[in-house]
Amino acid sequence: MTSPMLDRIDSYPTHRVSGFPVRHGNPLLPGATFLHGGVNFAVCSENATAVSLVLYHHGDSEPYAELPIPDSFRTGHIWAIVVYELDGLDDLEYGYRCEGPAGEPGGVLSDPYAKLVAGREVWGREPDWSEPYQHRSRLMFHDFDWGDDTAPRIPREELVIYEAHVRGFTRHPSSAVTAPGTYAGLREKLPYLKSLGINAIELMPIFEFDEFENSRVNADTGERLYNFWGYSTVSFYAPKSGYAASGKYGMAGDELKALVRECHSHGIEVILDVVFNHTAEGNHEGPTISFKGLDNDVWYMMTPEGYYYNFSGTGNTMNCNHPVVRKFVLDCLRYWAVEYRIDGFRFDLAAILSRDVDGTPLPNPPILQELAFDPVLRGCVLIAEAWDAAGLYEVGSFPNYHRWSEWNGRYRDTIRRFVKGDSGMVGEMATRYVGSPDLYAGRATAASINFVTAHDGFTLYDLVSYNDKHNEANGEDNRDGGNDNNSWNCGAEGETDDKEINDLRRRQVKNFLALLLTSQGVPMILAGDERGRTQWGNNNAYCHDSDLSWVDWTPNPLTDELVRFTGDLVRFRAAHPAVRTAEHPTGREVRPGLAEISWHGVTAYAPDWSDGSRLMAVMRCAPLGDAVDCVYVVANTHWEEHDVELPLLPDGALWRLAADTGAVDCSFPLGEEPALDDQHVLRVGPRSTVVLCAQTV
């Protein structure tokens, strides 16, 4: 007996085009969608006067069919067609050819909604540049078995984010994974992240991009330089196939889903770094891949004279508050949240999303409001890099709707100057340390994503090893990369055999980690910083697929010590609610005589906010069951030691030592923190940070 569903009239073709049975498609299903017996293709173009669907066998230079979509299949600006009897769907590649008002058909365009893209399936394999259609849309089968996968749904203030590059994380030979530089390779390293206490991984761009964009050979070194970071999207719905060990088999989607599923099983959320501020098509000199050929003036901000606005610094700027583009962005993020079960998104140069179609900053940008209140995305973390390349800086003023968090650039700048020992920094460091209430008043502490380093700039070890950038290997005469690094080399530029300098650098790295991991807000660690990773002074390694960018997994005494220290402090953070409260501390009493927060100096309850002061001490208290959790942190950035008077605890409570960066390899696992011999005065070494804890009944 035939199923009634198989006998529906709309399962049958009504026309024949280029020898294929077809019917009017569903314009509400953008991209390519499997329907009973056929595939629904739908693409939007306001300016096209005719659109054809172009079909290829995988890897063939010439199409095997081209189907002009009948004008009667057009609904508004959407051209939609269902094609039946398509053989070998796993071998199918497709695109669109649009005819413009001038009557001349253009080249084949990639589908903006393509779920997979062929052409760069194997990382670094030189493409055939004679092929006119470089980035080919493919179908993806939605048959992945998620099993009993459940999203961790970690409260934002409890997150510890780890920013990582999929390829760079395991590409080094020392990683000892089965498939280095892939989603599968990263999956093998999840136990390591779990051992550190990491509960969120922020992946640098994994939307399909072209590693050969602006690729070149460094004339001095002979090294092939790539678009390694991937901040130049080719296709927004497709995972980067070159990051998949199975990419050449069209299985990148499943490999990425397996990574996400495994992350969730380890209690780790997955946050994607997304780039909706520009695309790989560049300005008028760039390639036409998709959007330019469909509706250039819809997808990109254009000047009245017809030039591309360049608020991104890359040649074009996506027109994110145009209704068509806005819908695309929302559809895209919904897709990743549903299909890949992604837990959050970090938006590169997010200030661009607050600009109107003419570039004017908006007080209430439609795209940001829709993302904030969309019911599908409601459980996702939303993080803004709240500035752009044209000078719009919205840290603390980003339109947030009480949903958005922000990369706190002021935290980064302040902690760098404070730990370096600059004068006049204690007061501002104190403000940043407790969640930047001056910037995020009325918002949760998790609005502040605190970081010392990120992919863009020095690594943490280089921050304490170089006064100046050393980007000569980029082939741009050291002109690229920022100059405002607030770094200090501790007495010698770069690598040195001087033990005193190396000991100081080790101490400074720990000072940064100790302060970062005990700050109110959400800490973010750059991959490899917990291992002392160096880029040899390069602060803009966007083009290096080499050991300059790869995490080195080779064990050594420094690495072992820093990994142990980082893990101890991450677990300390998780165990002590006093350092990760959801709300900004106000000074209220949590128990008689124990304030939520109190500031101190060399003398208890007497902080020194003067320009000459280089010591910050703070005690925070929070309820912990029937007890009170107390944490005292003192950071001495002075080059001399100081004896510090400790605040008194109620009878029976003792200060215990969790970490001391001034002592060799001095951090303690939870429950093993020794009580101080002297409960009244603490000696804090030069350029050192001490973390104490106590519980009172």
XYZ file of C-alpha atoms in Angstrom:
697
model
C 0.000 0.000 0.000
C 1.421 3.376 -0.978
C 1.878 5.969 1.761
C -0.524 8.930 1.400
C 2.495 11.227 1.745
C 4.057 9.704 -1.389
C 0.883 10.347 -3.375
C 0.656 14.067 -2.692
C 0.244 16.079 -5.859
C 3.145 18.414 -4.966
C 5.523 15.463 -5.061
C 5.240 15.372 -8.830
C 6.965 17.497 -11.480
C 4.898 19.866 -13.586
C 7.481 21.007 -16.141
C 10.622 19.849 -17.892
C 13.668 22.103 -18.102
C 16.867 21.061 -19.872
C 15.637 17.489 -19.791
C 14.940 17.418 -16.034
C 11.476 17.107 -14.483
C 10.860 20.157 -12.275
C 8.169 22.127 -10.524
C 7.788 25.498 -8.834
C 9.986 25.516 -5.744
C 9.290 26.702 -2.237
C 10.691 30.243 -1.854
C 10.600 29.896 1.937
C 13.400 27.310 1.847
C 16.570 29.211 0.899
C 19.526 27.194 -0.337
C 19.226 23.547 -1.341
C 16.727 21.435 0.589
C 15.897 17.757 0.181
C 12.230 17.158 -0.617
C 10.488 13.898 -1.447
C 11.885 12.820 -4.772
C 13.821 15.986 -5.474
C 15.831 18.945 -4.275
C 14.399 22.429 -3.731
C 16.780 25.186 -4.884
C 15.953 28.779 -3.914
C 18.049 31.906 -4.303
C 17.283 35.590 -3.798
C 18.288 38.254 -6.323
C 16.667 41.657 -6.621
C 18.623 42.728 -9.676
C 18.673 39.548 -11.768
C 16.417 39.409 -14.813
C 17.079 35.697 -15.267
C 18.624 32.953 -13.129
C 19.893 29.507 -14.113
C 20.760 26.561 -11.907
C 24.126 25.118 -12.961
C 24.928 21.479 -12.109
C 28.335 19.789 -11.935
C 29.685 16.409 -11.064
C 32.198 16.708 -8.234
C 35.512 18.035 -9.558
C 34.441 18.420 -13.195
C 35.433 21.616 -14.935
C 32.343 21.818 -17.101
C 28.728 21.588 -15.924
C 26.673 18.645 -17.062
C 23.457 20.671 -17.070
C 22.205 24.226 -16.865
C 18.552 24.809 -16.017
C 17.069 28.255 -16.684
C 14.584 28.834 -13.871
C 11.242 29.808 -15.458
C 10.120 33.326 -14.630
C 6.856 31.817 -13.421
C 8.874 30.104 -10.661
C 9.868 33.474 -9.289
C 8.155 34.791 -6.147
C 9.093 38.380 -5.491
C 12.875 38.377 -5.690
C 13.253 34.672 -4.957
C 13.834 32.158 -7.710
C 12.850 28.655 -6.590
C 12.767 25.339 -8.417
C 12.414 21.692 -7.411
C 14.512 19.377 -9.575
C 13.774 15.637 -9.731
C 15.793 12.644 -10.910
C 19.138 14.030 -9.795
C 21.485 11.078 -9.639
C 24.415 10.874 -7.248
C 23.424 13.638 -4.841
C 26.588 13.082 -2.816
C 28.550 13.832 -6.009
C 26.532 16.917 -6.964
C 27.954 20.435 -7.075
C 25.837 23.393 -8.081
C 25.761 27.139 -8.494
C 23.725 29.923 -10.067
C 24.213 32.060 -13.143
C 22.470 35.406 -13.061
C 21.623 37.651 -15.973
C 21.607 41.324 -15.116
C 19.666 44.269 -16.525
C 22.268 44.652 -19.289
C 21.325 41.205 -20.553
C 24.739 39.609 -20.146
C 25.003 36.428 -18.046
C 27.762 36.392 -15.478
C 29.928 33.636 -14.070
C 28.658 30.851 -11.847
C 27.922 32.013 -8.307
C 28.088 30.052 -5.088
C 24.861 29.689 -3.115
C 24.950 31.974 -0.034
C 23.019 29.272 1.843
C 25.222 26.342 0.716
C 25.725 23.870 3.562
C 29.007 22.573 2.125
C 31.501 24.110 -0.290
C 33.973 22.217 -2.472
C 37.235 23.533 -3.849
C 39.375 23.697 -0.721
C 38.675 20.291 0.839
C 42.340 19.580 1.625
C 44.201 22.326 3.467
C 46.991 23.915 1.452
C 46.494 21.885 -1.716
C 47.041 24.286 -4.596
C 43.807 24.725 -6.576
C 43.573 24.828 -10.353
C 43.441 28.573 -10.871
C 42.170 28.136 -14.420
C 38.847 26.896 -13.043
C 36.323 29.742 -13.255
C 34.125 28.311 -10.467
C 36.432 28.001 -7.460
C 34.031 27.647 -4.518
C 31.339 25.142 -5.429
C 28.131 24.652 -3.494
C 27.353 21.115 -2.366
C 24.506 19.296 -0.638
C 24.842 18.066 2.931
C 22.947 15.115 4.347
C 21.403 15.696 7.757
C 21.717 12.210 9.221
C 24.223 12.699 12.039
C 23.445 10.738 15.206
C 23.627 13.083 18.189
C 22.821 10.301 20.635
C 21.892 11.686 24.041
C 23.791 14.945 23.531
C 22.784 17.725 25.914
C 24.085 21.278 25.917
C 25.994 22.142 29.126
C 24.065 25.443 29.598
C 26.679 26.862 31.958
C 25.786 30.164 33.690
C 27.735 32.906 31.950
C 29.588 34.066 35.049
C 30.957 30.525 35.492
C 32.483 30.297 32.017
C 36.229 30.031 31.465
C 36.797 30.549 27.742
C 39.736 29.145 25.788
C 40.341 30.788 22.401
C 41.810 28.313 19.914
C 42.582 27.879 16.219
C 41.361 24.492 14.967
C 44.420 23.805 12.830
C 46.999 25.537 14.987
C 45.938 23.698 18.137
C 47.061 20.233 16.996
C 49.098 20.746 13.816
C 52.471 20.607 15.602
C 54.095 17.138 15.350
C 54.308 17.002 19.133
C 50.500 16.984 19.449
C 50.530 13.186 18.950
C 46.960 13.134 17.597
C 45.762 10.881 14.797
C 44.733 13.669 12.426
C 46.762 16.812 13.220
C 45.210 20.177 12.427
C 41.605 18.956 12.173
C 38.325 18.872 14.057
C 39.136 15.236 14.823
C 42.545 16.208 16.164
C 41.047 18.843 18.437
C 38.571 16.265 19.671
C 41.454 14.104 20.889
C 42.754 17.001 23.013
C 39.500 17.619 24.901
C 40.676 15.637 27.962
C 43.546 18.116 28.233
C 41.126 21.068 28.273
C 38.937 19.264 30.768
C 41.975 18.691 33.011
C 42.602 22.447 32.995
C 39.011 23.135 34.037
C 38.116 24.848 30.762
C 34.359 24.810 30.131
C 34.077 26.814 26.905
C 36.185 26.764 23.765
C 36.003 29.704 21.364
C 37.021 28.573 17.904
C 38.550 31.073 15.533
C 36.656 31.201 12.211
C 35.473 27.843 10.918
C 33.068 29.095 8.243
C 34.444 28.157 4.824
C 37.270 30.465 3.776
C 40.094 30.340 1.255
C 43.531 29.824 2.797
C 44.979 30.932 -0.547
C 43.447 34.402 -0.353
C 46.409 36.777 -0.475
C 48.718 33.766 -0.292
C 52.295 34.462 -1.245
C 55.864 33.318 -0.727
C 58.053 35.321 1.590
C 60.975 36.305 -0.617
C 63.395 36.344 2.313
C 62.462 33.028 3.931
C 60.875 31.054 1.088
C 57.951 30.243 3.378
C 54.469 30.005 1.845
C 52.204 32.471 3.640
C 48.472 31.728 3.918
C 45.227 33.242 5.086
C 45.714 31.195 8.254
C 43.279 32.855 10.643
C 40.312 32.736 8.259
C 38.754 36.123 8.976
C 37.485 36.377 5.401
C 34.386 34.274 4.874
C 33.581 32.590 1.580
C 30.457 30.743 2.738
C 28.645 31.329 6.018
C 26.682 28.086 6.322
C 29.507 25.724 5.400
C 32.172 24.448 7.814
C 35.771 24.808 6.699
C 36.361 21.551 4.812
C 40.140 21.896 5.018
C 39.866 21.559 8.804
C 38.356 18.097 8.455
C 40.323 14.892 8.070
C 37.250 13.725 6.140
C 36.844 16.943 4.150
C 37.835 15.370 0.849
C 34.971 12.910 1.313
C 32.395 15.647 1.906
C 32.100 14.763 5.604
C 33.325 17.979 7.227
C 29.897 18.620 8.733
C 29.755 15.274 10.509
C 33.326 15.614 11.769
C 32.567 19.020 13.252
C 29.351 17.721 14.827
C 31.295 14.868 16.404
C 33.628 17.474 17.931
C 30.709 19.484 19.332
C 29.063 16.356 20.721
C 32.313 15.332 22.410
C 32.797 18.837 23.838
C 29.344 18.671 25.389
C 30.075 15.256 26.878
C 33.080 16.857 28.623
C 30.975 19.772 29.875
C 32.578 22.176 27.406
C 30.519 24.704 25.457
C 31.440 25.614 21.872
C 31.534 29.272 20.842
C 32.207 30.239 17.238
C 34.077 33.354 16.160
C 31.898 34.686 13.329
C 32.726 37.371 10.775
C 29.664 39.234 9.513
C 31.462 42.533 9.011
C 32.931 41.687 5.581
C 33.422 38.843 3.110
C 36.185 37.402 0.935
C 34.909 39.312 -2.104
C 36.826 42.469 -1.189
C 36.343 45.761 -3.003
C 35.961 46.450 -6.736
C 39.256 44.629 -7.347
C 38.205 41.498 -5.475
C 36.638 38.309 -6.835
C 32.941 37.763 -7.462
C 32.100 34.627 -5.494
C 28.449 35.020 -4.561
C 27.016 38.215 -3.074
C 28.477 40.635 -5.617
C 26.874 38.757 -8.491
C 23.501 38.411 -6.799
C 22.912 41.892 -5.365
C 26.062 43.910 -4.764
C 24.271 47.005 -3.444
C 22.095 44.950 -1.101
C 24.844 42.931 0.575
C 27.462 45.671 0.875
C 27.482 49.237 2.171
C 28.064 51.507 -0.815
C 28.904 55.186 -0.962
C 26.624 57.492 -3.005
C 29.356 57.422 -5.647
C 29.203 53.621 -5.874
C 32.349 52.738 -3.930
C 32.587 50.226 -1.092
C 32.556 51.575 2.427
C 35.518 50.038 4.252
C 34.695 50.082 7.957
C 36.230 46.606 8.234
C 39.657 47.544 6.881
C 39.440 44.691 4.346
C 37.845 46.343 1.314
C 34.110 45.845 1.853
C 31.558 46.062 4.668
C 28.495 43.865 4.980
C 25.218 45.758 5.025
C 23.962 43.977 8.140
C 21.017 46.259 8.894
C 19.540 45.894 5.414
C 16.435 43.684 5.849
C 17.665 41.017 3.412
C 21.119 40.779 4.987
C 19.643 40.944 8.471
C 17.440 37.939 7.726
C 20.430 36.085 6.292
C 22.526 36.649 9.422
C 19.682 35.570 11.690
C 18.924 32.484 9.577
C 22.613 31.579 9.570
C 23.090 31.718 13.321
C 19.854 29.845 13.914
C 21.126 27.149 11.573
C 24.406 26.759 13.468
C 22.601 26.739 16.810
C 20.169 24.034 15.652
C 22.108 21.934 13.122
C 25.482 22.014 14.922
C 24.185 22.712 18.450
C 26.590 25.619 18.860
C 26.409 27.278 22.292
C 27.472 30.821 21.473
C 28.959 33.277 19.017
C 31.696 35.898 19.206
C 31.211 38.639 16.586
C 34.352 40.011 14.971
C 34.354 43.835 14.657
C 30.801 43.808 15.966
C 30.515 47.604 16.026
C 29.874 47.336 12.276
C 26.614 45.564 13.091
C 25.478 48.762 14.816
C 25.889 50.844 11.644
C 23.012 51.845 9.371
C 23.096 51.178 5.621
C 24.991 54.455 5.147
C 27.456 53.670 7.929
C 25.895 55.885 10.584
C 25.997 54.306 14.080
C 22.494 53.480 15.277
C 21.322 53.710 18.911
C 18.983 50.730 18.425
C 20.363 48.572 15.579
C 17.700 46.130 14.299
C 20.132 43.250 13.752
C 21.518 43.401 17.305
C 18.042 43.597 18.817
C 16.792 40.653 16.769
C 19.783 38.538 17.722
C 19.285 39.417 21.384
C 15.621 38.415 21.496
C 15.435 35.619 18.943
C 13.854 32.601 20.690
C 16.110 30.050 18.956
C 19.242 31.929 20.011
C 17.963 32.769 23.464
C 20.233 30.234 25.150
C 23.334 31.185 23.143
C 26.156 33.307 24.473
C 26.541 36.487 22.383
C 29.929 38.236 22.547
C 30.814 41.450 20.740
C 34.213 42.721 19.727
C 32.768 46.168 20.277
C 34.863 48.191 17.851
C 35.641 48.332 14.138
C 38.519 49.316 11.880
C 37.144 52.800 11.227
C 37.403 54.031 14.815
C 33.950 53.210 16.184
C 34.728 52.077 19.760
C 31.710 50.912 21.765
C 33.236 49.058 24.724
C 30.773 49.760 27.522
C 28.273 51.408 25.178
C 27.537 48.592 22.732
C 23.764 48.189 22.221
C 23.342 45.171 24.479
C 19.683 44.581 25.465
C 21.041 42.928 28.626
C 22.093 39.986 26.445
C 25.426 40.866 24.907
C 28.830 40.427 26.493
C 31.848 42.345 25.194
C 35.537 41.734 24.758
C 36.683 44.261 27.341
C 39.559 45.997 25.601
C 39.957 48.359 28.537
C 40.543 45.403 30.858
C 43.302 44.162 28.531
C 45.011 47.550 28.328
C 44.733 48.222 32.058
C 46.019 44.882 33.335
C 48.976 45.050 30.958
C 50.013 48.457 32.247
C 49.366 47.522 35.874
C 51.404 44.303 35.852
C 54.166 46.045 33.906
C 54.429 48.436 36.855
C 53.212 51.697 35.301
C 52.343 54.392 37.812
C 48.813 55.553 38.473
C 47.160 52.248 37.564
C 45.945 50.831 40.891
C 42.569 52.591 40.877
C 41.683 51.658 37.333
C 42.922 48.100 37.812
C 40.632 47.787 40.815
C 37.683 48.861 38.662
C 38.510 46.402 35.896
C 39.163 43.654 38.449
C 35.616 43.678 39.808
C 33.881 43.499 36.435
C 34.207 47.109 35.204
C 31.051 48.457 36.861
C 31.783 51.869 35.347
C 31.252 50.320 31.902
C 28.598 47.727 32.686
C 26.438 49.310 35.396
C 23.036 47.674 35.403
C 24.415 44.625 33.614
C 25.802 41.387 34.985
C 29.538 40.975 35.557
C 29.505 38.475 32.671
C 29.045 41.410 30.307
C 32.825 41.794 30.619
C 34.922 39.220 28.777
C 38.273 39.732 30.475
C 41.433 38.891 28.592
C 45.121 39.710 28.558
C 45.917 38.299 25.131
C 44.000 37.049 22.112
C 44.887 35.723 18.666
C 45.424 39.302 17.504
C 48.616 40.451 19.240
C 51.387 39.048 21.401
C 51.076 35.723 23.174
C 51.302 35.993 26.942
C 54.933 34.858 27.034
C 55.864 37.317 24.295
C 54.079 40.089 26.193
C 56.744 39.741 28.905
C 59.618 39.043 26.484
C 59.426 41.795 23.853
C 59.167 45.560 23.971
C 58.497 45.779 20.249
C 56.784 43.680 17.601
C 58.934 41.574 15.279
C 56.738 40.846 12.263
C 59.427 40.704 9.588
C 58.407 37.131 8.691
C 55.059 38.492 7.459
C 56.801 40.064 4.489
C 55.434 43.563 5.150
C 58.608 45.219 6.456
C 57.252 45.069 10.017
C 54.583 47.657 9.198
C 51.647 45.421 10.098
C 50.431 44.641 13.597
C 49.721 47.012 16.460
C 52.320 49.184 18.114
C 50.348 49.850 21.311
C 51.200 46.582 23.027
C 51.941 47.777 26.575
C 54.515 45.013 26.775
C 57.784 44.798 28.721
C 60.637 42.427 27.981
C 61.870 42.243 31.607
C 65.368 43.329 30.637
C 66.257 41.722 27.302
C 64.562 41.632 23.911
C 63.489 38.093 23.077
C 65.092 34.823 24.064
C 67.850 34.981 26.656
C 69.907 32.675 28.866
C 69.767 35.160 31.748
C 68.195 33.220 34.634
C 67.079 36.312 36.512
C 65.226 37.641 33.476
C 63.647 34.266 32.715
C 62.521 33.878 36.341
C 60.937 37.329 36.206
C 59.161 36.495 32.956
C 57.778 33.316 34.484
C 56.550 35.326 37.461
C 54.935 37.963 35.253
C 53.085 35.316 33.221
C 51.730 33.915 36.475
C 50.788 37.386 37.704
C 48.642 37.890 34.625
C 47.025 34.463 34.978
C 46.364 34.872 38.694
C 44.681 38.245 38.250
C 42.733 37.178 35.171
C 41.387 34.020 36.808
C 40.319 35.790 39.999
C 38.675 38.795 38.304
C 34.925 39.315 38.268
C 33.612 38.772 34.747
C 34.378 35.987 32.283
C 38.066 35.115 31.776
C 39.371 34.187 28.333
C 42.714 32.433 27.853
C 44.534 32.300 24.521
C 45.433 28.740 23.516
C 49.005 27.951 24.488
C 49.396 30.806 26.969
C 49.168 28.235 29.737
C 52.159 26.516 28.098
C 54.368 29.581 27.585
C 53.799 29.556 23.819
C 55.867 32.066 21.858
C 55.569 33.582 18.397
C 59.080 35.051 18.745
C 57.724 38.561 18.975
C 55.297 38.391 16.048
C 52.070 40.104 17.099
C 50.155 39.550 13.850
C 50.678 35.919 12.856
C 47.628 35.850 10.562
C 49.589 34.360 7.657
C 51.700 31.639 9.260
C 50.827 27.980 9.020
C 54.003 26.941 10.804
C 55.385 26.329 14.268
C 55.193 30.093 14.742
C 51.397 29.700 15.035
C 51.086 26.105 16.248
C 50.780 25.055 19.877
C 53.906 23.119 20.864
C 53.028 20.146 23.062
C 56.616 19.240 23.914
C 56.906 18.955 27.707
C 59.474 21.066 29.524
C 59.793 22.417 33.079
C 58.282 25.835 32.240
C 55.343 24.316 30.395
C 54.633 21.805 33.138
C 54.736 24.479 35.827
C 52.482 26.903 33.938
C 49.950 24.199 33.042
C 49.782 23.121 36.679
C 49.445 26.721 37.856
C 46.701 27.508 35.336
C 44.720 24.391 36.199
C 44.965 25.105 39.926
C 43.711 28.667 39.438
C 40.873 27.663 37.094
C 39.676 25.090 39.623
C 40.110 27.648 42.396
C 37.808 29.976 40.498
C 35.177 27.279 40.078
C 35.262 26.462 43.805
C 35.043 30.042 45.102
C 31.849 32.004 44.365
C 33.436 35.128 45.851
C 35.431 35.666 42.611
C 32.642 34.930 40.113
C 29.504 36.597 41.437
C 26.874 37.356 38.825
C 26.328 40.900 40.096
C 28.853 43.650 40.679
C 29.944 43.804 44.339
C 28.589 46.776 46.257
C 30.198 46.455 49.693
C 27.119 45.135 51.490
C 27.661 42.804 54.427
C 27.212 39.080 53.762
C 27.711 38.362 57.483
C 28.206 40.821 60.330
C 31.713 42.182 59.966
C 32.283 40.597 56.534
C 31.642 42.917 53.623
C 31.030 41.607 50.127
C 34.138 43.531 49.086
C 36.780 45.535 50.927
C 39.939 47.208 49.646
C 43.286 47.136 51.388
C 46.864 48.320 51.086
C 49.987 47.690 53.087
C 47.651 48.401 56.001
C 44.364 46.498 56.150
C 41.325 48.557 55.086
C 43.608 51.392 53.953
C 44.025 51.155 50.163
C 46.508 53.477 48.500
C 45.051 54.919 45.301
C 47.867 57.421 44.735
C 49.830 57.600 41.477
C 52.906 56.217 43.210
C 51.135 53.136 44.531
C 51.801 49.803 42.884
C 49.971 47.499 45.266
C 46.325 46.407 45.043
C 44.731 44.221 47.710
C 41.112 43.149 47.905
C 39.013 40.774 49.995
C 35.760 39.427 48.598
C 33.195 37.371 50.476
C 30.182 35.408 49.281
C 27.789 32.862 50.790
C 28.839 29.239 50.303
C 26.177 26.988 51.744
C 26.044 27.696 55.481
C 29.517 29.228 55.403
C 31.061 32.354 53.908
C 33.687 32.057 51.186
C 36.474 34.608 51.587
C 39.182 35.298 49.003
C 42.009 37.779 49.483
C 44.231 38.739 46.561
C 47.207 41.067 46.776
C 49.102 42.120 43.656
C 52.404 43.890 44.158
C 53.751 45.292 40.885
C 56.485 47.195 42.688
C 60.071 46.018 42.228
C 60.448 45.810 46.030
C 58.809 43.404 48.482
C 56.191 44.604 50.976
C 54.868 43.343 54.287
C 51.091 43.516 54.091
C 48.677 43.513 57.035
C 45.923 40.933 56.498
C 42.280 41.638 57.302
C 41.140 39.710 60.357
C 38.784 36.765 59.999
C 36.142 35.652 62.513
C 37.296 33.298 65.263
C 38.260 29.864 64.018
C 38.845 30.881 60.393
C 42.322 30.739 58.900
C 43.886 32.267 55.824
C 45.208 29.536 53.525
C 47.642 29.928 50.646
C 46.227 29.067 47.220
C 48.991 30.588 45.081
C 52.072 32.763 45.352
C 53.691 33.804 42.079
C 56.791 34.971 43.941
C 57.627 31.457 45.100
C 58.860 28.676 42.851
C 56.044 26.458 41.527
C 53.727 27.612 44.310
C 50.058 26.799 43.695
C 47.989 24.232 45.527
C 45.197 21.863 44.514
C 41.781 22.384 46.058
C 41.633 21.210 49.643
C 45.416 21.149 50.021
C 45.992 24.854 50.638
C 48.233 25.203 53.714
C 47.323 27.624 56.505
C 49.636 30.626 56.823
C 52.019 30.489 59.758
C 51.435 34.190 60.331
C 47.737 35.117 60.116
C 48.396 38.828 60.574
C 51.181 39.891 58.210
C 52.019 38.569 54.756
C 55.285 39.232 52.975
C 54.630 39.789 49.261
C 57.657 39.537 47.005
C 58.605 42.036 44.309
C 56.352 41.831 41.249
C 54.297 39.063 42.834
C 50.665 38.128 43.375
C 49.364 36.112 46.321
C 45.942 34.445 46.473
C 44.512 33.438 49.857
C 41.246 31.758 50.793
C 39.261 31.042 53.933
C 35.875 29.761 54.978
C 33.994 31.079 57.975
C 30.949 29.574 59.617
